[in-house]
Amino acid sequence: MWWLIPIFAVLIGVGIAALVTYFRRPPENHDLGQFASMQAAMKKSHGNVNRDRA
């Protein structure tokens, strides 16, 4: 069972490295950043459509 310790250490290290690289990307590359940008664009386009109808 002692051989599980290095495996867990490597898995924890890989997880930390993945989190660091994820959060060091520019905000637009994050999924939430893309979602917020898409929502803002959709609101803008919907606003224009509603103005055309009125």
Tab-separated table of N, CA and C in Angstrom:
chain	number	residue	atom	x	y	z
A	1	MET	N	0.811	-1.205	0.000
A	1	MET	CA	0.000	0.000	0.000
A	1	MET	C	0.856	1.272	0.000
A	2	TRP	N	2.135	1.157	0.327
A	2	TRP	CA	2.995	2.354	0.381
A	2	TRP	C	3.155	2.975	-1.000
A	3	TRP	N	2.953	2.209	-2.057
A	3	TRP	CA	3.139	2.711	-3.407
A	3	TRP	C	1.999	3.635	-3.836
A	4	LEU	N	0.905	3.678	-3.064
A	4	LEU	CA	-0.185	4.595	-3.371
A	4	LEU	C	0.189	6.052	-3.089
A	5	ILE	N	1.092	6.265	-2.144
A	5	ILE	CA	1.472	7.638	-1.769
A	5	ILE	C	2.058	8.399	-2.963
A	6	PRO	N	3.040	7.880	-3.704
A	6	PRO	CA	3.546	8.636	-4.862
A	6	PRO	C	2.493	8.845	-5.949
A	7	ILE	N	1.603	7.877	-6.126
A	7	ILE	CA	0.556	8.033	-7.140
A	7	ILE	C	-0.371	9.184	-6.761
A	8	PHE	N	-0.792	9.230	-5.494
A	8	PHE	CA	-1.642	10.329	-5.053
A	8	PHE	C	-0.916	11.668	-5.135
A	9	ALA	N	0.382	11.685	-4.819
A	9	ALA	CA	1.158	12.926	-4.907
A	9	ALA	C	1.200	13.431	-6.348
A	10	VAL	N	1.387	12.533	-7.291
A	10	VAL	CA	1.418	12.927	-8.708
A	10	VAL	C	0.044	13.424	-9.144
A	11	LEU	N	-1.017	12.739	-8.750
A	11	LEU	CA	-2.365	13.166	-9.121
A	11	LEU	C	-2.700	14.540	-8.549
A	12	ILE	N	-2.319	14.791	-7.308
A	12	ILE	CA	-2.567	16.104	-6.700
A	12	ILE	C	-1.764	17.177	-7.425
A	13	GLY	N	-0.517	16.868	-7.767
A	13	GLY	CA	0.306	17.828	-8.502
A	13	GLY	C	-0.263	18.157	-9.874
A	14	VAL	N	-0.744	17.151	-10.570
A	14	VAL	CA	-1.343	17.379	-11.892
A	14	VAL	C	-2.617	18.216	-11.755
A	15	GLY	N	-3.394	17.956	-10.743
A	15	GLY	CA	-4.614	18.737	-10.517
A	15	GLY	C	-4.314	20.188	-10.216
A	16	ILE	N	-3.317	20.439	-9.379
A	16	ILE	CA	-2.937	21.819	-9.059
A	16	ILE	C	-2.404	22.515	-10.299
A	17	ALA	N	-1.578	21.833	-11.077
A	17	ALA	CA	-1.038	22.429	-12.307
A	17	ALA	C	-2.165	22.764	-13.289
A	18	ALA	N	-3.168	21.900	-13.391
A	18	ALA	CA	-4.293	22.165	-14.293
A	18	ALA	C	-5.083	23.383	-13.835
A	19	LEU	N	-5.307	23.505	-12.527
A	19	LEU	CA	-6.023	24.679	-12.014
A	19	LEU	C	-5.248	25.963	-12.257
A	20	VAL	N	-3.937	25.918	-12.039
A	20	VAL	CA	-3.116	27.118	-12.240
A	20	VAL	C	-3.150	27.543	-13.700
A	21	THR	N	-3.007	26.609	-14.624
A	21	THR	CA	-3.025	26.979	-16.043
A	21	THR	C	-4.411	27.455	-16.457
A	22	TYR	N	-5.477	26.908	-15.868
A	22	TYR	CA	-6.833	27.343	-16.206
A	22	TYR	C	-7.054	28.797	-15.777
A	23	PHE	N	-6.632	29.150	-14.574
A	23	PHE	CA	-6.882	30.495	-14.071
A	23	PHE	C	-5.886	31.518	-14.585
A	24	ARG	N	-4.791	31.104	-15.192
A	24	ARG	CA	-3.829	32.058	-15.751
A	24	ARG	C	-4.182	32.463	-17.172
A	25	ARG	N	-5.167	31.792	-17.791
A	25	ARG	CA	-5.594	32.172	-19.134
A	25	ARG	C	-6.315	33.509	-19.078
A	26	PRO	N	-6.361	34.225	-20.194
A	26	PRO	CA	-7.144	35.467	-20.225
A	26	PRO	C	-8.615	35.180	-19.939
A	27	PRO	N	-9.331	36.137	-19.353
A	27	PRO	CA	-10.724	35.892	-18.942
A	27	PRO	C	-11.639	35.457	-20.088
A	28	GLU	N	-11.392	35.908	-21.303
A	28	GLU	CA	-12.261	35.533	-22.410
A	28	GLU	C	-12.149	34.051	-22.747
A	29	ASN	N	-11.050	33.404	-22.357
A	29	ASN	CA	-10.885	31.980	-22.646
A	29	ASN	C	-11.591	31.098	-21.625
A	30	HIS	N	-11.987	31.684	-20.508
A	30	HIS	CA	-12.720	30.908	-19.523
A	30	HIS	C	-14.131	30.659	-20.032
A	31	ASP	N	-14.689	29.546	-19.659
A	31	ASP	CA	-16.045	29.219	-20.085
A	31	ASP	C	-17.040	30.268	-19.600
A	32	LEU	N	-16.877	30.703	-18.336
A	32	LEU	CA	-17.808	31.688	-17.802
A	32	LEU	C	-17.634	33.031	-18.502
A	33	GLY	N	-16.409	33.381	-18.867
A	33	GLY	CA	-16.180	34.629	-19.592
A	33	GLY	C	-16.830	34.590	-20.959
A	34	GLN	N	-16.734	33.467	-21.629
A	34	GLN	CA	-17.367	33.329	-22.939
A	34	GLN	C	-18.886	33.381	-22.802
A	35	PHE	N	-19.397	32.773	-21.754
A	35	PHE	CA	-20.843	32.779	-21.539
A	35	PHE	C	-21.336	34.200	-21.273
A	36	ALA	N	-20.589	34.952	-20.452
A	36	ALA	CA	-20.981	36.325	-20.155
A	36	ALA	C	-20.903	37.189	-21.410
A	37	SER	N	-19.879	36.998	-22.226
A	37	SER	CA	-19.761	37.760	-23.464
A	37	SER	C	-20.909	37.430	-24.409
A	38	MET	N	-21.268	36.156	-24.474
A	38	MET	CA	-22.368	35.757	-25.346
A	38	MET	C	-23.676	36.367	-24.865
A	39	GLN	N	-23.907	36.369	-23.542
A	39	GLN	CA	-25.136	36.952	-23.012
A	39	GLN	C	-25.194	38.450	-23.296
A	40	ALA	N	-24.056	39.140	-23.131
A	40	ALA	CA	-24.033	40.579	-23.397
A	40	ALA	C	-24.334	40.849	-24.865
A	41	ALA	N	-23.783	40.064	-25.756
A	41	ALA	CA	-24.035	40.245	-27.184
A	41	ALA	C	-25.493	39.952	-27.519
A	42	MET	N	-26.051	38.931	-26.886
A	42	MET	CA	-27.445	38.602	-27.157
A	42	MET	C	-28.372	39.695	-26.636
A	43	LYS	N	-28.065	40.256	-25.475
A	43	LYS	CA	-28.893	41.335	-24.943
A	43	LYS	C	-28.834	42.546	-25.869
A	44	LYS	N	-27.647	42.817	-26.383
A	44	LYS	CA	-27.494	43.967	-27.278
A	44	LYS	C	-28.305	43.751	-28.541
A	45	SER	N	-28.239	42.558	-29.115
A	45	SER	CA	-28.976	42.305	-30.357
A	45	SER	C	-30.475	42.268	-30.097
A	46	HIS	N	-30.889	41.732	-28.943
A	46	HIS	CA	-32.308	41.712	-28.632
A	46	HIS	C	-32.823	43.127	-28.392
A	47	GLY	N	-31.989	43.981	-27.817
A	47	GLY	CA	-32.398	45.365	-27.616
A	47	GLY	C	-32.656	46.059	-28.931
A	48	ASN	N	-31.821	45.789	-29.915
A	48	ASN	CA	-32.017	46.403	-31.224
A	48	ASN	C	-33.282	45.872	-31.893
A	49	VAL	N	-33.566	44.598	-31.735
A	49	VAL	CA	-34.760	44.021	-32.344
A	49	VAL	C	-36.007	44.632	-31.708
A	50	ASN	N	-35.995	44.778	-30.383
A	50	ASN	CA	-37.159	45.345	-29.703
A	50	ASN	C	-37.371	46.805	-30.114
A	51	ARG	N	-36.292	47.541	-30.337
A	51	ARG	CA	-36.433	48.934	-30.755
A	51	ARG	C	-37.018	49.019	-32.159
A	52	ASP	N	-36.666	48.048	-33.011
A	52	ASP	CA	-37.203	48.058	-34.363
A	52	ASP	C	-38.703	47.768	-34.375
A	53	ARG	N	-39.154	46.939	-33.444
A	53	ARG	CA	-40.568	46.584	-33.385
A	53	ARG	C	-41.416	47.757	-32.903
A	54	ALA	N	-40.895	48.544	-31.993
A	54	ALA	CA	-41.683	49.611	-31.375
A	54	ALA	C	-41.934	50.782	-32.283
